[in-house]
Coordinates of C-alpha atoms in Angstrom, one line a residue:
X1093 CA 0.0 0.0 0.0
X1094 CA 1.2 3.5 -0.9
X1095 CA 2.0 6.0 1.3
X1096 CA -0.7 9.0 1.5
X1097 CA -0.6 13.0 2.7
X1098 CA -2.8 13.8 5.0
X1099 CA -4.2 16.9 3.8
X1100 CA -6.8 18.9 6.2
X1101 CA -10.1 17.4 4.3
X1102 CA -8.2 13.7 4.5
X1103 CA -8.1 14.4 8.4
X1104 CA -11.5 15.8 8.6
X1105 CA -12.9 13.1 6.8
X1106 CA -11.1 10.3 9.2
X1107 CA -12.8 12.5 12.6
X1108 CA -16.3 11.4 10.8
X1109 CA -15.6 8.5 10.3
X1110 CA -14.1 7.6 13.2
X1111 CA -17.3 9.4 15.4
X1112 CA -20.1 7.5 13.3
X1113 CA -18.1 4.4 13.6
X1114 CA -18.2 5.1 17.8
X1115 CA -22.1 6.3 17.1
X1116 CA -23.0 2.8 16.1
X1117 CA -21.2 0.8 18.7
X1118 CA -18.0 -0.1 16.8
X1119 CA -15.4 2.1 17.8
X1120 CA -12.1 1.5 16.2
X1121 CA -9.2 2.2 17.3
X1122 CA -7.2 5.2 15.4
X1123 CA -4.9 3.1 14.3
X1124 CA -7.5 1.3 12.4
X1125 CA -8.5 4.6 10.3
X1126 CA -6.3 3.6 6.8
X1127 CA -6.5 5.9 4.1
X1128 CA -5.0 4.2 0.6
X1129 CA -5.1 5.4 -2.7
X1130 CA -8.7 3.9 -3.1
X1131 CA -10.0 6.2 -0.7
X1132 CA -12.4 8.6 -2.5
X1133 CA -10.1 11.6 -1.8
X1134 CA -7.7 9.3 -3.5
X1135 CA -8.0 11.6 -6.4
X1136 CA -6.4 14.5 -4.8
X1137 CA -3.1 13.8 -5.0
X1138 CA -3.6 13.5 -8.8
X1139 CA -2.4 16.6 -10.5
X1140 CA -4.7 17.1 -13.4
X1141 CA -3.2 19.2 -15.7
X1142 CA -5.2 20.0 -19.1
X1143 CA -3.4 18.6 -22.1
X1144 CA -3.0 21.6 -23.8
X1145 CA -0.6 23.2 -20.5
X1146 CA 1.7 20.9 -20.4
X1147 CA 4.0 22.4 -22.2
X1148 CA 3.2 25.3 -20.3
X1149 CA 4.5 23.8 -17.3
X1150 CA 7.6 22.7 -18.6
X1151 CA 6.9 19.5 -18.6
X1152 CA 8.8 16.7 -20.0
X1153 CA 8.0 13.1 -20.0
X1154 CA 10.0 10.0 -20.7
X1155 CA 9.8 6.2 -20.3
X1156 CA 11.9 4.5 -17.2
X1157 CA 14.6 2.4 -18.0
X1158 CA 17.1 0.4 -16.8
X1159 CA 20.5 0.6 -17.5
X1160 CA 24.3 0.8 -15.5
X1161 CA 25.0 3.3 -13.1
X1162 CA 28.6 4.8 -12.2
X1163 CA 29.8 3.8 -8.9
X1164 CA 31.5 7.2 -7.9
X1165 CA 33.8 8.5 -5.5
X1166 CA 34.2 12.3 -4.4
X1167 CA 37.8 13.3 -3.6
X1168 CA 39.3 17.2 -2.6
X1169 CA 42.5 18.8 -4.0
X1170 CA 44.5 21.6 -5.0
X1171 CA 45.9 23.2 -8.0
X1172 CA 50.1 23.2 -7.4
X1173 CA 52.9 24.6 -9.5
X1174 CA 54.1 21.9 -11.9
X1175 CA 57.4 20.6 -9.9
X1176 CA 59.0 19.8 -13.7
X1177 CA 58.6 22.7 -14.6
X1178 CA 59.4 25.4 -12.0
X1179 CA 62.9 26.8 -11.7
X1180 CA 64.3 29.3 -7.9
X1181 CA 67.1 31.2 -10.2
X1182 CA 69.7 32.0 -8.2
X1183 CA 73.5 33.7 -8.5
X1184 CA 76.1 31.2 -7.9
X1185 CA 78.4 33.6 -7.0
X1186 CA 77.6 36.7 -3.5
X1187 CA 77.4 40.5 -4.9
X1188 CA 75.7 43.7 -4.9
X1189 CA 72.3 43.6 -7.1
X1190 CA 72.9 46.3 -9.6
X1191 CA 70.0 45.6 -11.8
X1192 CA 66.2 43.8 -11.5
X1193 CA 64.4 44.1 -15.1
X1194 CA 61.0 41.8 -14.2
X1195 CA 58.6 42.1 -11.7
X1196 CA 56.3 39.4 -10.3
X1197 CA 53.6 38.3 -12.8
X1198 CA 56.0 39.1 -16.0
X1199 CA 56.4 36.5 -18.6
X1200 CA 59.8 36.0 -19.6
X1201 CA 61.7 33.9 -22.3
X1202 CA 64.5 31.7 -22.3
X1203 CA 67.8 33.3 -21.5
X1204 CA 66.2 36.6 -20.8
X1205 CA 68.2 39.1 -18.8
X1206 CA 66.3 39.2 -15.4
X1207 CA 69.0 41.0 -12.9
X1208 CA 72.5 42.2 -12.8
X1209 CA 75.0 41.4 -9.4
X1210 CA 78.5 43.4 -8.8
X1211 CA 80.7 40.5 -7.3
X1212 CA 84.2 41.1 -6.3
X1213 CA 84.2 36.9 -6.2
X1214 CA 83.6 36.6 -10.3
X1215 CA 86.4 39.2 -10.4
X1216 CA 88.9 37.2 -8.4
X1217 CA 87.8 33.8 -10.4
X1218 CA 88.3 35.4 -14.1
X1219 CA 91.4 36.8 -13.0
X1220 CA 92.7 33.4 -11.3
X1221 CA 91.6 32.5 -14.9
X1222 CA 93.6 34.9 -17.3
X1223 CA 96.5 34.6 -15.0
X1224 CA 96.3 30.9 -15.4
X1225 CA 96.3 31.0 -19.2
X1226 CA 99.1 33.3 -19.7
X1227 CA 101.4 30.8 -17.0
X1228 CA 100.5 28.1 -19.3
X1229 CA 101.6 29.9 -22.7
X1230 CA 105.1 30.8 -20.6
X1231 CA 105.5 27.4 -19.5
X1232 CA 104.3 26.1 -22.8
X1233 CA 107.0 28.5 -24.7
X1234 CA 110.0 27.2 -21.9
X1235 CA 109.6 23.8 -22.5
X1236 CA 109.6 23.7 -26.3
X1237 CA 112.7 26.1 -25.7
X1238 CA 114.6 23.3 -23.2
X1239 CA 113.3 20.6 -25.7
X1240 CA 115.2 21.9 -28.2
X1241 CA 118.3 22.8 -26.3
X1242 CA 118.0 19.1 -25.2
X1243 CA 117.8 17.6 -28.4
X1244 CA 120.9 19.9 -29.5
X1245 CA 122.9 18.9 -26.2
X1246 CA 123.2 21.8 -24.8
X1247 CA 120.7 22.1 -22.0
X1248 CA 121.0 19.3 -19.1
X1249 CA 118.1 16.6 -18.7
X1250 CA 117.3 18.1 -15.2
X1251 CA 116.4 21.7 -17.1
X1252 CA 114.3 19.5 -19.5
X1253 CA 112.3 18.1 -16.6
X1254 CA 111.8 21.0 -14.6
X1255 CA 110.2 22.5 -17.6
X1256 CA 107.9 19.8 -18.9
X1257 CA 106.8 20.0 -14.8
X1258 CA 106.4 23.5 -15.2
X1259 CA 104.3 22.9 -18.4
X1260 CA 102.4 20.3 -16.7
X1261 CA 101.7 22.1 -13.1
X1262 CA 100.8 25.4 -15.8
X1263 CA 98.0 23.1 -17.5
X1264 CA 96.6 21.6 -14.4
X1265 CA 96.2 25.4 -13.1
X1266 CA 94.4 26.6 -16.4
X1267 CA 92.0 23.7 -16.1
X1268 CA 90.3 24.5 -12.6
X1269 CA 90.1 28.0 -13.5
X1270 CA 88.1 27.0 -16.0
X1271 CA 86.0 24.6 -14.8
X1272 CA 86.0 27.0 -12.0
X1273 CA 84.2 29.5 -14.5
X1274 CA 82.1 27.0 -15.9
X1275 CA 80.7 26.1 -12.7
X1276 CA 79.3 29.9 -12.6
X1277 CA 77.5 29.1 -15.7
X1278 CA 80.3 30.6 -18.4
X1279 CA 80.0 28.7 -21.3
X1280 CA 83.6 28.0 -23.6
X1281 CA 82.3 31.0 -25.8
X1282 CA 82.2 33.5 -22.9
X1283 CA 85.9 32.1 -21.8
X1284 CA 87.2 32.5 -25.4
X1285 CA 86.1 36.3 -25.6
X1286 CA 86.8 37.1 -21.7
X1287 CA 90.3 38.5 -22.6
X1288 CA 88.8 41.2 -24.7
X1289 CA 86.5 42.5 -22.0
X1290 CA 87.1 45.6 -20.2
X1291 CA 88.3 45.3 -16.8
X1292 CA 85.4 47.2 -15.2
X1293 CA 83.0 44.3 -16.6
X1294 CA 85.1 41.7 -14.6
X1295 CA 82.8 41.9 -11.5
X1296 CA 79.3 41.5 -13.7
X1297 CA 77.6 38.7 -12.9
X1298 CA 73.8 38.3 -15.0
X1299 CA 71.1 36.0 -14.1
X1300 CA 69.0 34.9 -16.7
X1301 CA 65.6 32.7 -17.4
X1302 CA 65.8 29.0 -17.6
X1303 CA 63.5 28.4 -20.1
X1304 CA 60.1 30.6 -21.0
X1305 CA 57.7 30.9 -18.3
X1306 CA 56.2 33.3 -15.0
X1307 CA 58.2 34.8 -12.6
X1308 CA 55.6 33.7 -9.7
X1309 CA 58.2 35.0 -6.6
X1310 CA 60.7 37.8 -6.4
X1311 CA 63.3 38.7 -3.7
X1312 CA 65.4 40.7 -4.6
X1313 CA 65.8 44.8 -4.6
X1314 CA 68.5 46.9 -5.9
X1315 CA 71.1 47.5 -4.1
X1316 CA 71.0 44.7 -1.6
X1317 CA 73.3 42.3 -1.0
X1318 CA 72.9 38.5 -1.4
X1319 CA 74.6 35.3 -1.1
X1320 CA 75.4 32.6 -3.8
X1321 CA 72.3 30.7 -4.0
X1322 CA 70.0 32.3 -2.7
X1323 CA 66.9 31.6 -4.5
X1324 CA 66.1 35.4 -5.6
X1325 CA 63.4 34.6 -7.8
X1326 CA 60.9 31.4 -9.2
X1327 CA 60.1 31.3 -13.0
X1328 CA 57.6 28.9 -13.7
X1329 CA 56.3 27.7 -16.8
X1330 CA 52.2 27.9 -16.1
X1331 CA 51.2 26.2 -19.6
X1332 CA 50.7 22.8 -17.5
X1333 CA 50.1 22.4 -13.6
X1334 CA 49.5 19.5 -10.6
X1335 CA 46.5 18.9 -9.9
X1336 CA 47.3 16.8 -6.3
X1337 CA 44.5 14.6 -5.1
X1338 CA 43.6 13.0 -1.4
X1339 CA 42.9 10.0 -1.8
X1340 CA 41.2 8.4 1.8
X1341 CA 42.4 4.9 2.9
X1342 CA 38.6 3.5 2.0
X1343 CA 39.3 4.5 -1.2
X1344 CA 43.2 3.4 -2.2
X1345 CA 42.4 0.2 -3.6
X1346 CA 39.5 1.3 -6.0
X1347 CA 41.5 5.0 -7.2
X1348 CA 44.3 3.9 -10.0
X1349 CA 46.1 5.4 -12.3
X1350 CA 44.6 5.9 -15.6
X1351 CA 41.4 6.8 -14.6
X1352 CA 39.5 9.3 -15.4
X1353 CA 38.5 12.2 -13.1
X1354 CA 35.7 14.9 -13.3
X1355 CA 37.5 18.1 -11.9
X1356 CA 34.9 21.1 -10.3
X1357 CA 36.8 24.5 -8.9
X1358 CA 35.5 26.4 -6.7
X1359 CA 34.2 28.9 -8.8
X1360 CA 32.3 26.2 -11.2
X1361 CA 35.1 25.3 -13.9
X1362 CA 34.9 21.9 -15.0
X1363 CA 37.1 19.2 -16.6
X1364 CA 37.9 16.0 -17.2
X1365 CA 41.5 14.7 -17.1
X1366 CA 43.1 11.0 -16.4
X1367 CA 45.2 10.4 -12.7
X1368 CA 48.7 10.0 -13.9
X1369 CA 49.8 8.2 -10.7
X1370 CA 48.3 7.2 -7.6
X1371 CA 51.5 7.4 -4.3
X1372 CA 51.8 4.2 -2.9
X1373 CA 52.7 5.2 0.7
X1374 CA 50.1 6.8 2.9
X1375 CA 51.3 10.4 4.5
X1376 CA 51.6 10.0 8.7
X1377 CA 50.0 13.2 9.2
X1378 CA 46.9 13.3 7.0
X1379 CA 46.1 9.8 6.4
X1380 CA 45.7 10.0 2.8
X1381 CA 47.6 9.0 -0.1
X1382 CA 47.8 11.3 -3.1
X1383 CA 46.9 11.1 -6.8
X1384 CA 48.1 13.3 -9.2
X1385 CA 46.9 15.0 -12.4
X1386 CA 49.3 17.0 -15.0
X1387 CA 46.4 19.1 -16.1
X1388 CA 47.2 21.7 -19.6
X1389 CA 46.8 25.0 -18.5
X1390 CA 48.0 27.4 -21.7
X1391 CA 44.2 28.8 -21.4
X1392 CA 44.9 30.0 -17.7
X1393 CA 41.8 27.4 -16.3
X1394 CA 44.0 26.5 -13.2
X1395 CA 45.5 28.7 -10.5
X1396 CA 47.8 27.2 -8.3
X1397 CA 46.5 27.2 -4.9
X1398 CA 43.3 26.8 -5.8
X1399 CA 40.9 24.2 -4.0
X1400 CA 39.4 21.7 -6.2
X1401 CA 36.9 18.3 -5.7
X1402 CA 37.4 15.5 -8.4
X1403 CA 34.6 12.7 -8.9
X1404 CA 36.4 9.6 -9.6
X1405 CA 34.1 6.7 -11.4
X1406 CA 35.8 3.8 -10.0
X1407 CA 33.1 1.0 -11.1
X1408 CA 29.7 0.7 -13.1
X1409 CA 26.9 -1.7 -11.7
X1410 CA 23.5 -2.7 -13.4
X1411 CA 20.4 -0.5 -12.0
X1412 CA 16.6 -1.7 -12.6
X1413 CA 15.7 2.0 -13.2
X1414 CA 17.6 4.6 -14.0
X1415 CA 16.1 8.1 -13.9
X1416 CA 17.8 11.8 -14.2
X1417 CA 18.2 13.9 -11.1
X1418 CA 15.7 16.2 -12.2
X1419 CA 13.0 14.0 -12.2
X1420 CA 13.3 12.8 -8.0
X1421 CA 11.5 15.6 -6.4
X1422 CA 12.1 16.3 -2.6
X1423 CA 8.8 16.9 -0.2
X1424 CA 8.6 19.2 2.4
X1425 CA 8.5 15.9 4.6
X1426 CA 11.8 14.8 3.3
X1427 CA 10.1 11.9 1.1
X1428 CA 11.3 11.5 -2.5
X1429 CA 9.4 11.3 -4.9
X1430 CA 9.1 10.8 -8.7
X1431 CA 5.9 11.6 -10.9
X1432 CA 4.5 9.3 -12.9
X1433 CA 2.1 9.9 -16.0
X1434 CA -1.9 7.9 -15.1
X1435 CA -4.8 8.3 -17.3
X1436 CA -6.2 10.6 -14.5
X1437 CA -3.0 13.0 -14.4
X1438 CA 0.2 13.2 -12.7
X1439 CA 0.8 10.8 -9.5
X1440 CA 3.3 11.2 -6.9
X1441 CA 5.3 8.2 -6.3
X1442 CA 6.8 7.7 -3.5
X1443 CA 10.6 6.1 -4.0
X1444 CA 13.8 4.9 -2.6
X1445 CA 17.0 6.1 -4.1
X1446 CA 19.9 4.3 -4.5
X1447 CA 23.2 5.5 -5.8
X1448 CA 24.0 8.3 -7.4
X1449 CA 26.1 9.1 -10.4
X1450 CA 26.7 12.5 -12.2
X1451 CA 23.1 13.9 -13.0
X1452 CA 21.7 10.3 -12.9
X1453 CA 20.0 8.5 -10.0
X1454 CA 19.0 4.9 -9.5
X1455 CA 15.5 4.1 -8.6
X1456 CA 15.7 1.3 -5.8
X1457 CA 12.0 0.9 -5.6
X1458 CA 8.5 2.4 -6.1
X1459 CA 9.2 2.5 -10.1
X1460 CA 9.5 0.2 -12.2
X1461 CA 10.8 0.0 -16.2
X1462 CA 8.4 1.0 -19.0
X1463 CA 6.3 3.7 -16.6
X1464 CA 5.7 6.9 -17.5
X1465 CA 7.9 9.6 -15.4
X1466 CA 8.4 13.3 -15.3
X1467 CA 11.9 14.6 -15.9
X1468 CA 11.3 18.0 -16.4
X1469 CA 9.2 20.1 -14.8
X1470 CA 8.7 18.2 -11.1
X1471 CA 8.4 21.4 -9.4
X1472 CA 5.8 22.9 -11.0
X1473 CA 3.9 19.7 -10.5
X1474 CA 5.1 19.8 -6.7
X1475 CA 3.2 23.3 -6.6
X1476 CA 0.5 22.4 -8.1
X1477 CA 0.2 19.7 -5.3
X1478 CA 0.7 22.2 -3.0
X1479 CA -2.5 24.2 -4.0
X1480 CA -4.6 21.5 -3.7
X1481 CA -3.2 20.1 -0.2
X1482 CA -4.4 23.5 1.2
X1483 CA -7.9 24.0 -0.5
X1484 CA -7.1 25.9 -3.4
X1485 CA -8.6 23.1 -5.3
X1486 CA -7.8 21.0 -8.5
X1487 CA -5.2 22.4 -11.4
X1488 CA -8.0 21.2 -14.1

């Protein structure tokens, strides 16, 4: 037997009934008084809407079907900075800062100039440098001179020796100043041309964009000093980001890798993207393990720092009926319902509601396949209901 409202006429209607019943001797008790959809007042919680307004009331019917249902799971995350692909540029060398030419926000380009030092350190290193190079063309010159000498027997063996030392010592010496240099990011070219600098560019030291990107931090201000590597700025390139996921222990041995994932921001954006990789370990502190998402970005979608909730589908299962979300209509006693087309109108069926997938609910009982249901349009119905519940009589 269905379940019935009680509208003021229903109740009404039971107090007479229940007095004559008590008039003639029989007296039931109230739990007796049973009011099913055969009752004549049955009929009023039939919305009868004229088949000409239906339209009017936005009203969309369909046939119930079954079908599979997602078996979903809701997890939160954040938008990060990809990891790959996020560089702290900083000197390798202490100085004064001479020169900053980007400010936080700026895009920037691959070997772009971003901020000039002053350091008395680069000075001493391309000197140590130069001075190495002309030690090894002396000793270089010394010992072709005692080879020669040798050969014509006229310089001793030991003169020879000492000089090929000399030559050897000279070449060691050139070769950590160089590397020395190279370490501060000089390339060969730059060594090759250093001799023809000026001597008052000795102690400039540039820093310069890793590859193309944001500059998403900045510390550094002229005139300050700073130490060798010291992160004074982050460029990172935003075209792609994280997109780290919690995943709850209940849920680690149904989230994988290579699933796909429904992503909401806070502010409504939507997408779907595939986990790359799910962490095997689960953190001490928050109990979760994480998956992660390398989500494009070159249209600016994702923020890092930014809150997110992802809707995993993790399994499908077989549903007697499946109806859209729009058609289960909640009453203001907290009953679901869904309404179903009769030959007297629209009928309010009460249901049970199973599990839930994107915009698409399973139907656990109360409908069944090949029935007539509203999908559009509920509400109006559920006001038209209304009217009637509290006298205002029948939407004919």
């Amino acid at each position: 037997m269905k379940k019935q409202w009680l509208t003021p006429v229903n109740i009404v209607f039971g107090v007479i009934l229940a007095a004559g019943a008590a008039g003639c001797g029989r007296g039931p008790d109230a739990d007796q008084i049973v009011f099913d959809e055969h009752d004549s007042h049955a009929e009023e919680r039939i919305v009868h809407i004229p088949p000409g307004s239906v339209d009017d009331f936005g009203i969309r019917v369909e046939t119930a079907r079954s079908g599979s249902i997602s078996v979903t799971t809701e997890l939160p995350g954040e938008v990060r900075v990809n990891g790959d692909r996020m560089a702290h540029v900083a000197p390798r060398v202490g100085g004064v800062v001479l020169e900053v030419h980007v400010s936080l926000g700026d895009s920037v380009r691959a070997g772009q100039l971003l901020a000039v030092l002053e350091s008395r350190e680069l000075a001493d290193a391309k000197a140590l440098f130069l001075a190495s190079v002309e030690r090894l063309k002396l000793a270089d010159a010394v010992f072709e001179r005692e080879e020669r000498l040798r050969n014509e027997r006229i310089s001793s063996e030991q003169d020879f020796l000492d000089a090929r030392r000399a030559l050897a010592e000279a070449r060691i010496e050139r070769r950590t100043a160089e590397q020395k240099l190279h370490a501060l990011g000089f390339s060969n070219g730059d060594l090759e041309g250093l001799s023809e600098q000026h001597d008052a560019t000795f102690t400039i030291y540039r820093l310069t964009a890793p590859f193309d990107g944001t500059v998403i931090d900045r510390h550094i201000t002229i005139g300050e000093t700073v130490e060798a590597g010291y992160a004074v700025l982050t460029v990172a390139d935003l075209d792609s980001v994280w997109i780290d996921l919690s995943v709850y222990q209940k849920d680690i041995g149904v989230v994988r890798a290579g699933q796909r994932a429904s992503i909401v921001t806070e502010h409504g954006e939507r997408a779907d993207l595939e986990i790359g990789f799910v962490q095997p370990l689960v953190g001490e502190d928050t109990r979760t393990a994480r998956a992660r998402i390398v989500a494009p970005n070159r249209n600016g979608l994702w923020h890092p720092g930014c809150f997110v909730t992802a809707t995993v589908t993790t399994s499908s299962a077989h549903a007697n009926v499946v109806v859209p979300d729009t058609a289960v209509i909640r009453m203001e006693d907290g009953d679901d319902v869904v309404f179903v087309e009769t030959a007297e109108g629209f009928e309010p069926r009460l249901v049970e509601v199973g599990r839930r997938s994107g915009d698409e609910v399973e139907i656990a009982s109360g409908i069944e396949p090949g029935e007539q249901i509203v999908t559009d349009g509920g509400f109006s119905l559920k006001a038209e209901l209304g009217k009637e519940t509290f006298g205002d009589g029948h939407a004919h």
